[in-house]
XYZ file of C-alpha atoms in Angstrom:
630
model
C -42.699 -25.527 -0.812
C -41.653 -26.462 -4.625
C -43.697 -28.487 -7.242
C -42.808 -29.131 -10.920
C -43.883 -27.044 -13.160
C -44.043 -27.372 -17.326
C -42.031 -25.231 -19.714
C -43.905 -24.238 -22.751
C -40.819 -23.414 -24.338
C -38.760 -26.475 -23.879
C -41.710 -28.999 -23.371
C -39.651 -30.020 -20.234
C -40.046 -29.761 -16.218
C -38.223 -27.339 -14.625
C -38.692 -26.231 -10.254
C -40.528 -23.130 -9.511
C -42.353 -21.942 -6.401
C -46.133 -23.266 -5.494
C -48.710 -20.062 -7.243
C -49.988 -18.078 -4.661
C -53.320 -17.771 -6.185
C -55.970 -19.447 -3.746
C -58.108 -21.173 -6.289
C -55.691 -23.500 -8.330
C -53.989 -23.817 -4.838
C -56.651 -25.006 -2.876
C -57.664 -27.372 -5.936
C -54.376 -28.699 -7.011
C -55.430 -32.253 -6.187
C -58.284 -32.883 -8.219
C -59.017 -31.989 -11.952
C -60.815 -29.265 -13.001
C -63.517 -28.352 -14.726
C -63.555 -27.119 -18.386
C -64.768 -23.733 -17.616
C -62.508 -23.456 -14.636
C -59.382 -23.674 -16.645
C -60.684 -21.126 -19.502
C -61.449 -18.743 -17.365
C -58.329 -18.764 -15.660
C -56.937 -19.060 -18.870
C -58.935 -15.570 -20.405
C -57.935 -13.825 -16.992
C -54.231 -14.425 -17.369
C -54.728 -13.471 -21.181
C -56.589 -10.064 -20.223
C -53.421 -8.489 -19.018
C -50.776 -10.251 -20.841
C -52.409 -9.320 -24.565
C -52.737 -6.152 -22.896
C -49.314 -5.493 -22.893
C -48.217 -7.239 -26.343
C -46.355 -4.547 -28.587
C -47.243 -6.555 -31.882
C -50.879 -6.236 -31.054
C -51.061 -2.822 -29.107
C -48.869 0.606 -30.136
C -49.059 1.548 -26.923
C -47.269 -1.346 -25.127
C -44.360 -0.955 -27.612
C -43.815 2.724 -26.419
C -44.475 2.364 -22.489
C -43.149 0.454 -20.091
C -44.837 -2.020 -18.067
C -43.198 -1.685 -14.732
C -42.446 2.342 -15.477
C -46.196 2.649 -15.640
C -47.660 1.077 -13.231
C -45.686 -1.056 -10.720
C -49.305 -2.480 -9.429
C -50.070 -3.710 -12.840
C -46.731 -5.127 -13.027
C -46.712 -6.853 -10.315
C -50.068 -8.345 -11.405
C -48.757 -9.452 -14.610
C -45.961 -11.481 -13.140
C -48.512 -12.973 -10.791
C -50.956 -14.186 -13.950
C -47.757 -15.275 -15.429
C -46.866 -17.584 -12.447
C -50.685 -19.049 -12.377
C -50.684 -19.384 -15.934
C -47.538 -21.601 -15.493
C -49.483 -23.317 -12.576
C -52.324 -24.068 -15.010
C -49.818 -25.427 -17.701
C -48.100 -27.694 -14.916
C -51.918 -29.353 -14.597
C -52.855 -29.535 -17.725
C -49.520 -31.975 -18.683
C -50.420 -33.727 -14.975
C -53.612 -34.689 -16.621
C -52.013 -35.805 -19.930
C -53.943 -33.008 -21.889
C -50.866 -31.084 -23.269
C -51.819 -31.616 -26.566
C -55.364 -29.773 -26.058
C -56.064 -26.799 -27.697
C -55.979 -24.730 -24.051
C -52.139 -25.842 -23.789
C -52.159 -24.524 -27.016
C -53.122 -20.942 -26.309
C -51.398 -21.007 -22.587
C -48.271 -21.897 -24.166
C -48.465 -18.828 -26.635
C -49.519 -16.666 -24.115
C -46.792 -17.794 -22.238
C -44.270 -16.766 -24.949
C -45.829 -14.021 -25.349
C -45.439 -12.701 -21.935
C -41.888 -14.076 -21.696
C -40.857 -11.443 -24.444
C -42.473 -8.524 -22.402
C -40.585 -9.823 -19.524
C -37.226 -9.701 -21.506
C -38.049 -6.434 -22.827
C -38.871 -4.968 -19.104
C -35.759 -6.522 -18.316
C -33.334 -4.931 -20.664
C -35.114 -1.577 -20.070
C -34.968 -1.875 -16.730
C -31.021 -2.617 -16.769
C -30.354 -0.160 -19.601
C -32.777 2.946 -18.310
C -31.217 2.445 -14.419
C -27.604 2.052 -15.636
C -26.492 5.478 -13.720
C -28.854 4.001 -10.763
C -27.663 0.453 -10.838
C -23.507 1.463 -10.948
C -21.450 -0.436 -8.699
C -20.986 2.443 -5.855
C -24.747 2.964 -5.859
C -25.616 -0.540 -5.391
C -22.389 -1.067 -3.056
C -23.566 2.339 -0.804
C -26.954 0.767 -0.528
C -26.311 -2.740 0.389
C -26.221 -1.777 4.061
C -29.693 -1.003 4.150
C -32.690 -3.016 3.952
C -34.719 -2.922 0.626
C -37.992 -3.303 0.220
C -39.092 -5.922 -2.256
C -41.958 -4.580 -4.029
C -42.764 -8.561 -4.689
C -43.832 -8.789 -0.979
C -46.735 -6.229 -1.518
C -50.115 -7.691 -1.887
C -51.489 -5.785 -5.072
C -55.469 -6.253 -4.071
C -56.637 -2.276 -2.679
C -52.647 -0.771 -2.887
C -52.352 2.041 -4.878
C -49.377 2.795 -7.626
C -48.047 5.982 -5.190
C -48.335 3.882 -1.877
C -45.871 0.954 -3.494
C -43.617 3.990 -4.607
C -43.271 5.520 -1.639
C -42.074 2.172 0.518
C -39.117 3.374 1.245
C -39.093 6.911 2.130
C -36.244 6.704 4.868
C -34.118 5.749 1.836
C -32.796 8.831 -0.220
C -34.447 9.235 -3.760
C -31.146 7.964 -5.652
C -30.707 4.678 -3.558
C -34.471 4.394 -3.720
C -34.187 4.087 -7.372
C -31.569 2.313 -7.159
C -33.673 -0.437 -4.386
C -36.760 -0.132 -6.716
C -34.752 -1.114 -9.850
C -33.409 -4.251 -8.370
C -36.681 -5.151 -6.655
C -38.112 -5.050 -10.242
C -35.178 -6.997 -11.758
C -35.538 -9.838 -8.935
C -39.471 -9.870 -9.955
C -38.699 -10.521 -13.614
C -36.053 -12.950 -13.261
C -37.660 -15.107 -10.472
C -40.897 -15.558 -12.671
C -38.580 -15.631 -16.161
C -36.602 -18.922 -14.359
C -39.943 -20.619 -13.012
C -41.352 -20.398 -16.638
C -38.255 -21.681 -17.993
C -36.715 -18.630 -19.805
C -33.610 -18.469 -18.001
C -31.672 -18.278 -20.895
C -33.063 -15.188 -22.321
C -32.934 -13.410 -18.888
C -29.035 -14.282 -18.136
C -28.401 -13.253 -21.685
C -29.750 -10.002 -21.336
C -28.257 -9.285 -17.692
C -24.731 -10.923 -18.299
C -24.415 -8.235 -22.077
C -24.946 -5.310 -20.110
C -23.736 -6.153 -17.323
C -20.268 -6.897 -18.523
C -20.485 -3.955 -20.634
C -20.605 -1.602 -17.224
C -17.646 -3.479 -15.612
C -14.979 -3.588 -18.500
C -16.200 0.572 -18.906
C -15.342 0.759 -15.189
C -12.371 -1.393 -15.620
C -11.377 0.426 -18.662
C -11.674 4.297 -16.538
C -9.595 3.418 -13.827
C -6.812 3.019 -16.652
C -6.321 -0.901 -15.927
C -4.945 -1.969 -19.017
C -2.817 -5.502 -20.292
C 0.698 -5.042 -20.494
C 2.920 -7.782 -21.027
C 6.428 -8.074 -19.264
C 8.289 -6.984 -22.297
C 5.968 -3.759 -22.387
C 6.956 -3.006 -19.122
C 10.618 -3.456 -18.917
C 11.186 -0.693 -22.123
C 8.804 1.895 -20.188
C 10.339 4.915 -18.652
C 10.172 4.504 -14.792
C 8.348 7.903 -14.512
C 5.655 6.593 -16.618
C 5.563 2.908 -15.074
C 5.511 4.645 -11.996
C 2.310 6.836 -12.552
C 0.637 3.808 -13.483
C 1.778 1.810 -10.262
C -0.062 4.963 -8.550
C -2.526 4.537 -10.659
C -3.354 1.152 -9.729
C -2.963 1.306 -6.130
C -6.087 3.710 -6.468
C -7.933 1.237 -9.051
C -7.323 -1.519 -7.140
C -9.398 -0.080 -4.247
C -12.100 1.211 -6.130
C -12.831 -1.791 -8.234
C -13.198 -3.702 -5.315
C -15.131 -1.594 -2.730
C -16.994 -0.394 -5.205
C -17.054 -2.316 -8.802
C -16.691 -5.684 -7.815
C -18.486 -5.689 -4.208
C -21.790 -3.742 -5.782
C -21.740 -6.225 -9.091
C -21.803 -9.313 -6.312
C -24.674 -7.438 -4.396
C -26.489 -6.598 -7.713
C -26.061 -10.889 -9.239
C -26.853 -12.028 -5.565
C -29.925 -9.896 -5.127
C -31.827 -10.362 -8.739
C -30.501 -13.921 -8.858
C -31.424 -15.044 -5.410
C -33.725 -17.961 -6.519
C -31.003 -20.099 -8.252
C -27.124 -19.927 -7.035
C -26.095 -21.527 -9.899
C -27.181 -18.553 -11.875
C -25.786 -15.826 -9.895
C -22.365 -17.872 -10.084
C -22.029 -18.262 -13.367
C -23.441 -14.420 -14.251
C -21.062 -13.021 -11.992
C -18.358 -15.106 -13.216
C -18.487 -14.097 -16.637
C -19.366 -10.314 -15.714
C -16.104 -9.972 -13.494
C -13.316 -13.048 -14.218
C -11.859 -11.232 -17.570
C -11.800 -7.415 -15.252
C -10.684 -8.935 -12.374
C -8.263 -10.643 -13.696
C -6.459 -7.970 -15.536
C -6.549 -6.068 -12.633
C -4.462 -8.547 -10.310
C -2.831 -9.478 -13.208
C -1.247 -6.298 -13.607
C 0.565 -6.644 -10.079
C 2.051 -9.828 -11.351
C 3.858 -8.097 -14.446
C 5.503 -5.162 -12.209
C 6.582 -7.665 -9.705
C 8.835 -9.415 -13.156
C 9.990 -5.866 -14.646
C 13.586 -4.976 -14.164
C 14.267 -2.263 -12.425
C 16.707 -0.798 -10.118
C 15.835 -1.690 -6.350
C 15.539 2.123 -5.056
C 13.266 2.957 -8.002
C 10.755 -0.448 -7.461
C 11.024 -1.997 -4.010
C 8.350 0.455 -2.427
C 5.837 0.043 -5.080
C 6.323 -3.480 -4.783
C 5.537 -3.670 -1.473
C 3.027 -0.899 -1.882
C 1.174 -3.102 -4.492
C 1.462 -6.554 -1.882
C 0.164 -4.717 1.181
C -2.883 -3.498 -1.322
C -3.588 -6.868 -1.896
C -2.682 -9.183 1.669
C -4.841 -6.130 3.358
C -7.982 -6.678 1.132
C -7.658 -10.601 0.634
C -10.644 -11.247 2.983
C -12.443 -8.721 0.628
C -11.003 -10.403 -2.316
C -12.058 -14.230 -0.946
C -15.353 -13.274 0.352
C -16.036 -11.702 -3.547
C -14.961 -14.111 -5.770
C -16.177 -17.341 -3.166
C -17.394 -18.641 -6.246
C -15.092 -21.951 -7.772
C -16.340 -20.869 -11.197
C -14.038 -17.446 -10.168
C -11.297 -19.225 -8.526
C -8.614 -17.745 -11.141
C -9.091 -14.416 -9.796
C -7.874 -15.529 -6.539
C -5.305 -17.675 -7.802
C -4.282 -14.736 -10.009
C -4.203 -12.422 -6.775
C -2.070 -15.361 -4.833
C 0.273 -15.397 -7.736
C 0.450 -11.856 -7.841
C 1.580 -11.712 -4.021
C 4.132 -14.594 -4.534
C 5.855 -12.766 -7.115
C 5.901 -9.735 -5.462
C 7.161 -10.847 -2.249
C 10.190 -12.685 -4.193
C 10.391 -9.567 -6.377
C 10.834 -8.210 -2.480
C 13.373 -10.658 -1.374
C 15.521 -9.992 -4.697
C 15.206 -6.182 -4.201
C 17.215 -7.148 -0.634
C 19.792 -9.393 -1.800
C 20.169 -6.451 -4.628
C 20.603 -3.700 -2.337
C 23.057 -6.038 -0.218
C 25.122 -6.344 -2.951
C 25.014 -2.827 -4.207
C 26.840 -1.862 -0.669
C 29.147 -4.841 -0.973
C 30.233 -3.357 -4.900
C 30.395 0.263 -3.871
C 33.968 1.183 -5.001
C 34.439 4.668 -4.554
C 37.635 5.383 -3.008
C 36.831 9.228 -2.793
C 37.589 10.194 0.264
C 35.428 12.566 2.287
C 37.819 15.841 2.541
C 36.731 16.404 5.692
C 35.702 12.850 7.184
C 31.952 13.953 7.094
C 29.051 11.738 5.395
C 29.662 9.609 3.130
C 26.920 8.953 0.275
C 26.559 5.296 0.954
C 26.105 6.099 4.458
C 22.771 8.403 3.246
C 21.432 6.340 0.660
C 21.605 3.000 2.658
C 19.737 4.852 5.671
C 17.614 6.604 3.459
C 16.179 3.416 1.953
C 16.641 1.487 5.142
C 14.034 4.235 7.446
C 11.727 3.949 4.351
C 11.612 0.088 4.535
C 10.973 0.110 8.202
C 7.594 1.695 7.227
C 6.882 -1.488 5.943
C 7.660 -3.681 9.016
C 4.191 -5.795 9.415
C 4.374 -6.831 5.392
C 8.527 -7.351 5.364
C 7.779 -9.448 8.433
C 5.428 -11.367 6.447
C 7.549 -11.888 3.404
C 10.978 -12.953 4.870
C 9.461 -14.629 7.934
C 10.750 -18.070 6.272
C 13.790 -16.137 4.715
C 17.095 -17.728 5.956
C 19.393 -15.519 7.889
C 22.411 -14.423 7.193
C 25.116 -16.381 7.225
C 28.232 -14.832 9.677
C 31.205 -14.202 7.544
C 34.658 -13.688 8.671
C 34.167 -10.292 9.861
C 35.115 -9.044 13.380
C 33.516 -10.453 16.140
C 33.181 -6.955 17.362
C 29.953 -5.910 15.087
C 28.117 -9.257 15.801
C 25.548 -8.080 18.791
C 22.445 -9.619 19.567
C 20.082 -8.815 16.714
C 22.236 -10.699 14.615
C 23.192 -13.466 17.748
C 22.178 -16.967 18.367
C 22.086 -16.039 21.463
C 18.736 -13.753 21.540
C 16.891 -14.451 18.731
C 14.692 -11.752 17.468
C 12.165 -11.502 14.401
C 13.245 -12.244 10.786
C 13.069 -8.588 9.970
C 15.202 -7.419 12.798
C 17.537 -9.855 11.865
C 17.455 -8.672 8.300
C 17.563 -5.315 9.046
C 20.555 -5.419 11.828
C 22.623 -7.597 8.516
C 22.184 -4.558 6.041
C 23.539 -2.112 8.258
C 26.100 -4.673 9.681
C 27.381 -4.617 5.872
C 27.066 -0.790 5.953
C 29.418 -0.400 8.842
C 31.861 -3.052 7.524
C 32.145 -1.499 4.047
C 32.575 1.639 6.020
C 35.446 0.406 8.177
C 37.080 -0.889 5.217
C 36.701 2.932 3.338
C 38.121 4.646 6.611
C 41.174 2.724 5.884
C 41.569 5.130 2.405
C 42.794 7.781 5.032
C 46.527 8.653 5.370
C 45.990 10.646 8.525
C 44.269 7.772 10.934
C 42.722 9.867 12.807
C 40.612 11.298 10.605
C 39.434 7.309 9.629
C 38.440 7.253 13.394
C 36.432 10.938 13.041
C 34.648 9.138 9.783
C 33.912 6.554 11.429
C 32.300 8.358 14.245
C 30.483 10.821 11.792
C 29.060 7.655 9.652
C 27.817 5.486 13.061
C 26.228 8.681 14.610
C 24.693 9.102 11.393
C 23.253 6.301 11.143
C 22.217 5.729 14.894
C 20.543 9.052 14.613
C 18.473 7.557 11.486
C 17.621 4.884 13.995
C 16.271 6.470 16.762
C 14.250 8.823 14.526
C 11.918 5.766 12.173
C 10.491 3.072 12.700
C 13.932 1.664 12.596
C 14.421 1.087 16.825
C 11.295 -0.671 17.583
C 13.076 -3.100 14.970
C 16.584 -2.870 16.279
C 15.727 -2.161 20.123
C 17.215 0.061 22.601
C 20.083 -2.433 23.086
C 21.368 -1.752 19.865
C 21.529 1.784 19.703
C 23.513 1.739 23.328
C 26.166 -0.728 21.810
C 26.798 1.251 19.097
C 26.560 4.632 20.772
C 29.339 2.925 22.625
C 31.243 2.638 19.553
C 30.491 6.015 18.237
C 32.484 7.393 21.472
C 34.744 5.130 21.095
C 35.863 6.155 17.682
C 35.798 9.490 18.538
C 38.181 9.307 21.556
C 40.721 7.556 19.457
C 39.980 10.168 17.271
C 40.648 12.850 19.823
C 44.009 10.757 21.244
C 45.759 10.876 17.536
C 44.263 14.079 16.494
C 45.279 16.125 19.552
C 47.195 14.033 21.704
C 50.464 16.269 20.649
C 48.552 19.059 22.185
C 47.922 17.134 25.521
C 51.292 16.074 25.997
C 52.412 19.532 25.354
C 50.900 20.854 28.839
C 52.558 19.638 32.112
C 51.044 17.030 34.147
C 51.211 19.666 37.194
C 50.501 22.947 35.437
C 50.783 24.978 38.780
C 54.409 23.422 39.693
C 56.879 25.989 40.061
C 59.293 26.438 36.920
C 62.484 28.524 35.454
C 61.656 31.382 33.068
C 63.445 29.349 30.461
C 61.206 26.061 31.100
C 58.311 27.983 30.851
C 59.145 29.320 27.475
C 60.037 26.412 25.868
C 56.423 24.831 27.474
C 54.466 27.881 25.559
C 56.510 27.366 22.545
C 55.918 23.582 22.786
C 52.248 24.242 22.826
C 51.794 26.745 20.350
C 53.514 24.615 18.111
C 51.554 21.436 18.662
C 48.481 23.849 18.765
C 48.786 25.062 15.857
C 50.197 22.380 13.815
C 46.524 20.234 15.224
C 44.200 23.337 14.791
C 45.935 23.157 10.637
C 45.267 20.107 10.030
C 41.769 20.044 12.107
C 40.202 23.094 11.224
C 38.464 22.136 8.111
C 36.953 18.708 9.400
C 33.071 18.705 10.112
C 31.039 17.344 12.719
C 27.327 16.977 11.111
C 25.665 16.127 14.134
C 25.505 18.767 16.782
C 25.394 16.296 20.104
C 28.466 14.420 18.647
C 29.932 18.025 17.901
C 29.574 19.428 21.033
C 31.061 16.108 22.731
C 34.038 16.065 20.699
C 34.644 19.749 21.676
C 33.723 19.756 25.221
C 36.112 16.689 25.811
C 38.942 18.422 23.910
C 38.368 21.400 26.042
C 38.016 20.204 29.068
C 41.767 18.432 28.224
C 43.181 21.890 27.024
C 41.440 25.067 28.122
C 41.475 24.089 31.821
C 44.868 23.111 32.097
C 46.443 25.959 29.942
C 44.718 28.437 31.583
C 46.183 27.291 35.004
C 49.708 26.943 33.312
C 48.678 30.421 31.400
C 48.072 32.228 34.483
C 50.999 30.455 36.993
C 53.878 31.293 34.441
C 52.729 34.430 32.234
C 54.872 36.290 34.178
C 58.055 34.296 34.214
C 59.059 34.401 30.580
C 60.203 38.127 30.696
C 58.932 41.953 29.808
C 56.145 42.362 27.045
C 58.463 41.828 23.980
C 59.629 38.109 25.218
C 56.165 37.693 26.071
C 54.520 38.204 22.433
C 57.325 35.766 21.235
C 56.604 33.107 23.087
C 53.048 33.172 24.216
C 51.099 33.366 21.503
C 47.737 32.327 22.305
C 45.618 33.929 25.607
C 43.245 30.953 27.289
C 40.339 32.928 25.868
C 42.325 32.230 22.432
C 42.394 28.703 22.612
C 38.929 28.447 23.387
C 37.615 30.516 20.807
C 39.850 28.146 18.321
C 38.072 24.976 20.076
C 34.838 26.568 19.754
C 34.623 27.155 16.355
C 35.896 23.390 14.940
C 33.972 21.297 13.116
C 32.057 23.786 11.313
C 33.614 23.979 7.808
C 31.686 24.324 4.839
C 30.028 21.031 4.065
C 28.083 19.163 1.387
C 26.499 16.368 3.138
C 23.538 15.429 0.644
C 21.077 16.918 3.437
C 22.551 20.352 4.344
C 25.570 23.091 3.570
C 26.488 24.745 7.216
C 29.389 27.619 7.198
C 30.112 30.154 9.737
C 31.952 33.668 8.903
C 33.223 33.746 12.360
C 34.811 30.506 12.075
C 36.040 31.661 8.452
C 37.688 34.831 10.433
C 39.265 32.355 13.357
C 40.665 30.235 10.221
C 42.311 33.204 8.156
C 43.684 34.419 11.942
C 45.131 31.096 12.024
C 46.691 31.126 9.168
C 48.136 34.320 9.689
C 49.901 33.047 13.105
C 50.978 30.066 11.012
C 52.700 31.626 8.501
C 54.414 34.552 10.986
């Protein structure tokens, strides 16, 4: 229940709670006596002069509450009848008496103890009152030392309500308890002012100090854009940390702390907490906003950038449910604004990266048709942004696709089809590497010797299907893709293995155990050896980086040669003549051939991930060389 009550301050009616004391309760409705109202008038003086530090030394050394809470709690209770006694006294039209006279100065009087337990309170607890302490202990239930009855309850039973509690969040429990106390009687007596004052200086002071440690700082986009990106980048770092701290900790115990001392009157809390946190958390989200504008290159920024929007989409509910208030509404719409301009700082990053595989104009050739750069880099950043899947999914979801351009039909498969539509990011994802694979095609075509385009080709796809299947990159593309392109890989490298080595298969007979002259069978061996060794030349320094792809390429070759010249080897050895003839035109045993085959695609390489050599394909090389120049 509520009843007006008068403020000896303002000389105006303000809403506080009904006294609890049983007298002036039970007699609210009739007028009392003279004697009634000075003695409750000298009863509520007793303990307020008491503690007056202009009349006694020892109230302006000790605290109230500090000293005994019993006593305090009792002098918050004669405050609230003494208010109860004022309320009457205007009722009956006798404000101008000489016992409104000396309530209202007591009142005063007590007011400015309660300020001064107030500021001690919040100044003496500041350690106990910090944002993680209060945030740790909001879980648990505190005990309001206002709900104890004072009449028979000693000083070391009220400090020992909350024993299951450990001692620092006990302090920290019996510190807001006390603050509530004082503020809930300061507002029914009309002194809000003086008690928001107090709370909203210090307050503030312990939330731009916090702010201020976790190295938040204003920077404008100018500032920015000249740092180093070393330096920019620390402080990205920096702020993913900060920006989980201030609001699991700084922010979330400074809402507990307003909400609990401030419980009697919303409108107070709100606007306290407003002005305690808007300028903080401002600066904070703020600070998102600016990185999202600052120019830098896309492999440098787009991961903090989406490192900084997945901070903020995951803790929006935190964010919302903290700043509720209207009176903080710019912190949200800073944190909104700070998420739009991150995701298009996102979107720009893509188009960027598009275009930087579009402009790539090195016609350096791969020496021997291994991986090329763009092929790494593009897959490198590409695995890295399927990490991000759930927030890209988010940001491009109302992205337009690509637009087909007039490239061969050929690459268009179904993550990029109209066909089977998949999810934005799939989409997105299958376009990049479509442009990959084009600009690719269109570098292979740099090659004089074709079928080394065809062995690039096959080196860059497997490359980039192995990147695939090893991230987060196939549960975007699917299983679907990676067979279609596998397809192509072996595809490349048969046409590879027709134009590289086809000489060498046409050199063996279609029916190697047919029945020749001596002379046919020489010129077949010399036919071979010379298509051998003019494809083992030119072959012998090209590099298969992956080893499945490797040992595919060489099995099928073998299979092709090895088999059949064997068979040929060992039906017409004999025929070409005595050991002299034999040297001269067979120059290479099965076994040879083999050991040749076996050791291709193992030259010295510098692929931007490894260096592989082998000193017995080095030995097979020189031995080649030898026969070549004999």
């Amino acid at each position: 229940m509520k009843s007006l009550c008068f403020s000896p301050r303002t000389a105006s009616l303000s809403i506080s709670r009904q006294s609890n004391l049983p007298s002036l309760s039970s007699t609210a409705r009739r007028r009392f006596s003279q004697s009634e109202i000075e003695q409750a008038i000298d009863a509520a003086a007793a303990i307020i002069m008491k503690w007056d530090a202009e009349t006694s030394a020892y109230a302006g050394v000790t605290s109230l509450f500090h000293e005994s809470k019993r006593e305090a709690m009792q002098f918050t209770k004669s405050v609230n009848e003494l208010q109860d006694i004022m309320h009457l006294l205007v009722s009956d039209q006798d404000s101008g008496s000489e016992k409104f006279s000396q309530a209202q100065r007591l009142m005063q009087i007590a007011m400015k103890r309660l300020q001064k337990e107030f500021y001690q309170i919040l100044s003496t607890n500041r350690a106990d009152l910090d944002p993680e302490s209060v945030s740790t202990r909001s879980s648990r239930t505190s005990t309001s030392m206002s709900d104890y009855d004072d009449d028979g309850l000693p000083d070391d039973e009220i400090r020992t309500a909350g024993d299951s509690i450990t001692e620092l969040e006990d302090v920290s429990s019996t510190a807001m308890s006390d603050l509530k106390l004082i503020a809930d009687c300061m507002i029914a007596s009309g002194y809000a002012k003086e008690c928001i004052r107090v709370y909203k200086i210090i307050r503030k002071s312990i939330i731009d100090e916090g702010i201020y440690k976790l190295g938040i700082e204003k920077l404008s986009s100018s500032q920015v854009n000249k740092m180093d990106w070393d330096v920019l980048d620390l402080k990205i770092k920096n702020w993913l940390d900060a920006e989980k701290i201030s609001l699991r900790t700084l922010f979330k115990g400074e809402r507990i702390l307003c909400d609990h001392v401030f419980s009697s009157s919303d409108s107070i809390k709100e606007s306290c907490f407003a002005e305690i946190s808007k300028e903080g958390a401002t600066l904070l989200f703020g600070f998102a906003e600016v990185v999202a504008k600052a120019k830098k290159s896309p492999m440098e920024k787009m991961f903090r950038v989406l490192d900084m929007y997945t901070a903020i989409s995951e803790d929006w509910q935190e964010i919302e449910t903290i700043f509720a208030f209207e009176s903080v509404s710019a912190v949200r719409l800073q944190a909104i604004n700070s998420l739009v301009r991150l995701s298009e700082s996102v979107l720009s990053l893509l188009t960027d990266f598009e275009s930087t595989i579009h402009k790539d104009s090195s016609k350096a050739m791969i020496p021997v048709s291994g991986l090329h750069r763009l092929t790494m880099y593009s897959m490198d950043y590409l695995t890295l942004l399927a990490d991000y899947g759930n927030i890209l999914t988010d940001i491009i979801s109302d992205w337009p696709p690509p637009a087909k351009p007039s490239l061969p039909e050929s690459f268009f498969d179904s993550p990029v089809s109209d066909d089977s539509p998949r999810p934005a990011i799939s989409v997105r994802i299958a376009w990049l590497i479509l442009v990959l694979l084009c600009k690719l095609d269109c570098k292979s075509k740099h090659y004089k010797d074709v079928s080394l385009s065809y062995l690039f080709l096959a080196n860059n796809l497997q490359h980039v299907i192995s990147r695939v299947r090893a991230s987060n990159l196939m549960y975007l593309l699917g299983e679907e893709w990676i067979t279609k392109h596998e397809a192509k890989v072996r595809q490349f490298a048969a046409n590879y293995e027709r134009l590289a080595w086809g000489q060498v298969f046409a050199s063996l007979p279609e029916n190697p155990m047919a029945s020749m002259t001596g002379g046919k069978a020489k010129e077949c061996f010399m036919k071979f050896t010379s298509s051998f060794e003019d494809a083992y030349s030119k072959q012998c320094s090209c590099v298969v980086p992956d080893l499945k792809l490797r040992d595919e390429i060489k099995a099928s070759i073998g299979t092709k040669v090895v088999a059949v010249y064997r068979e040929f080897y060992d039906m017409h050895k004999s025929t070409v003549g005595e050991e002299s003839s034999e040297k001269l035109f067979v120059r290479f045993s099965p076994e040879d051939v083999g050991n040749y085959l076996s050791e291709l695609f193992f030259a010295t390489v510098s692929s931007g991930s490894s260096s592989t050599s082998s000193s017995t394909s080095s030995h097979h090389h020189r031995y080649m060389r030898s026969l070549l120049r004999a």
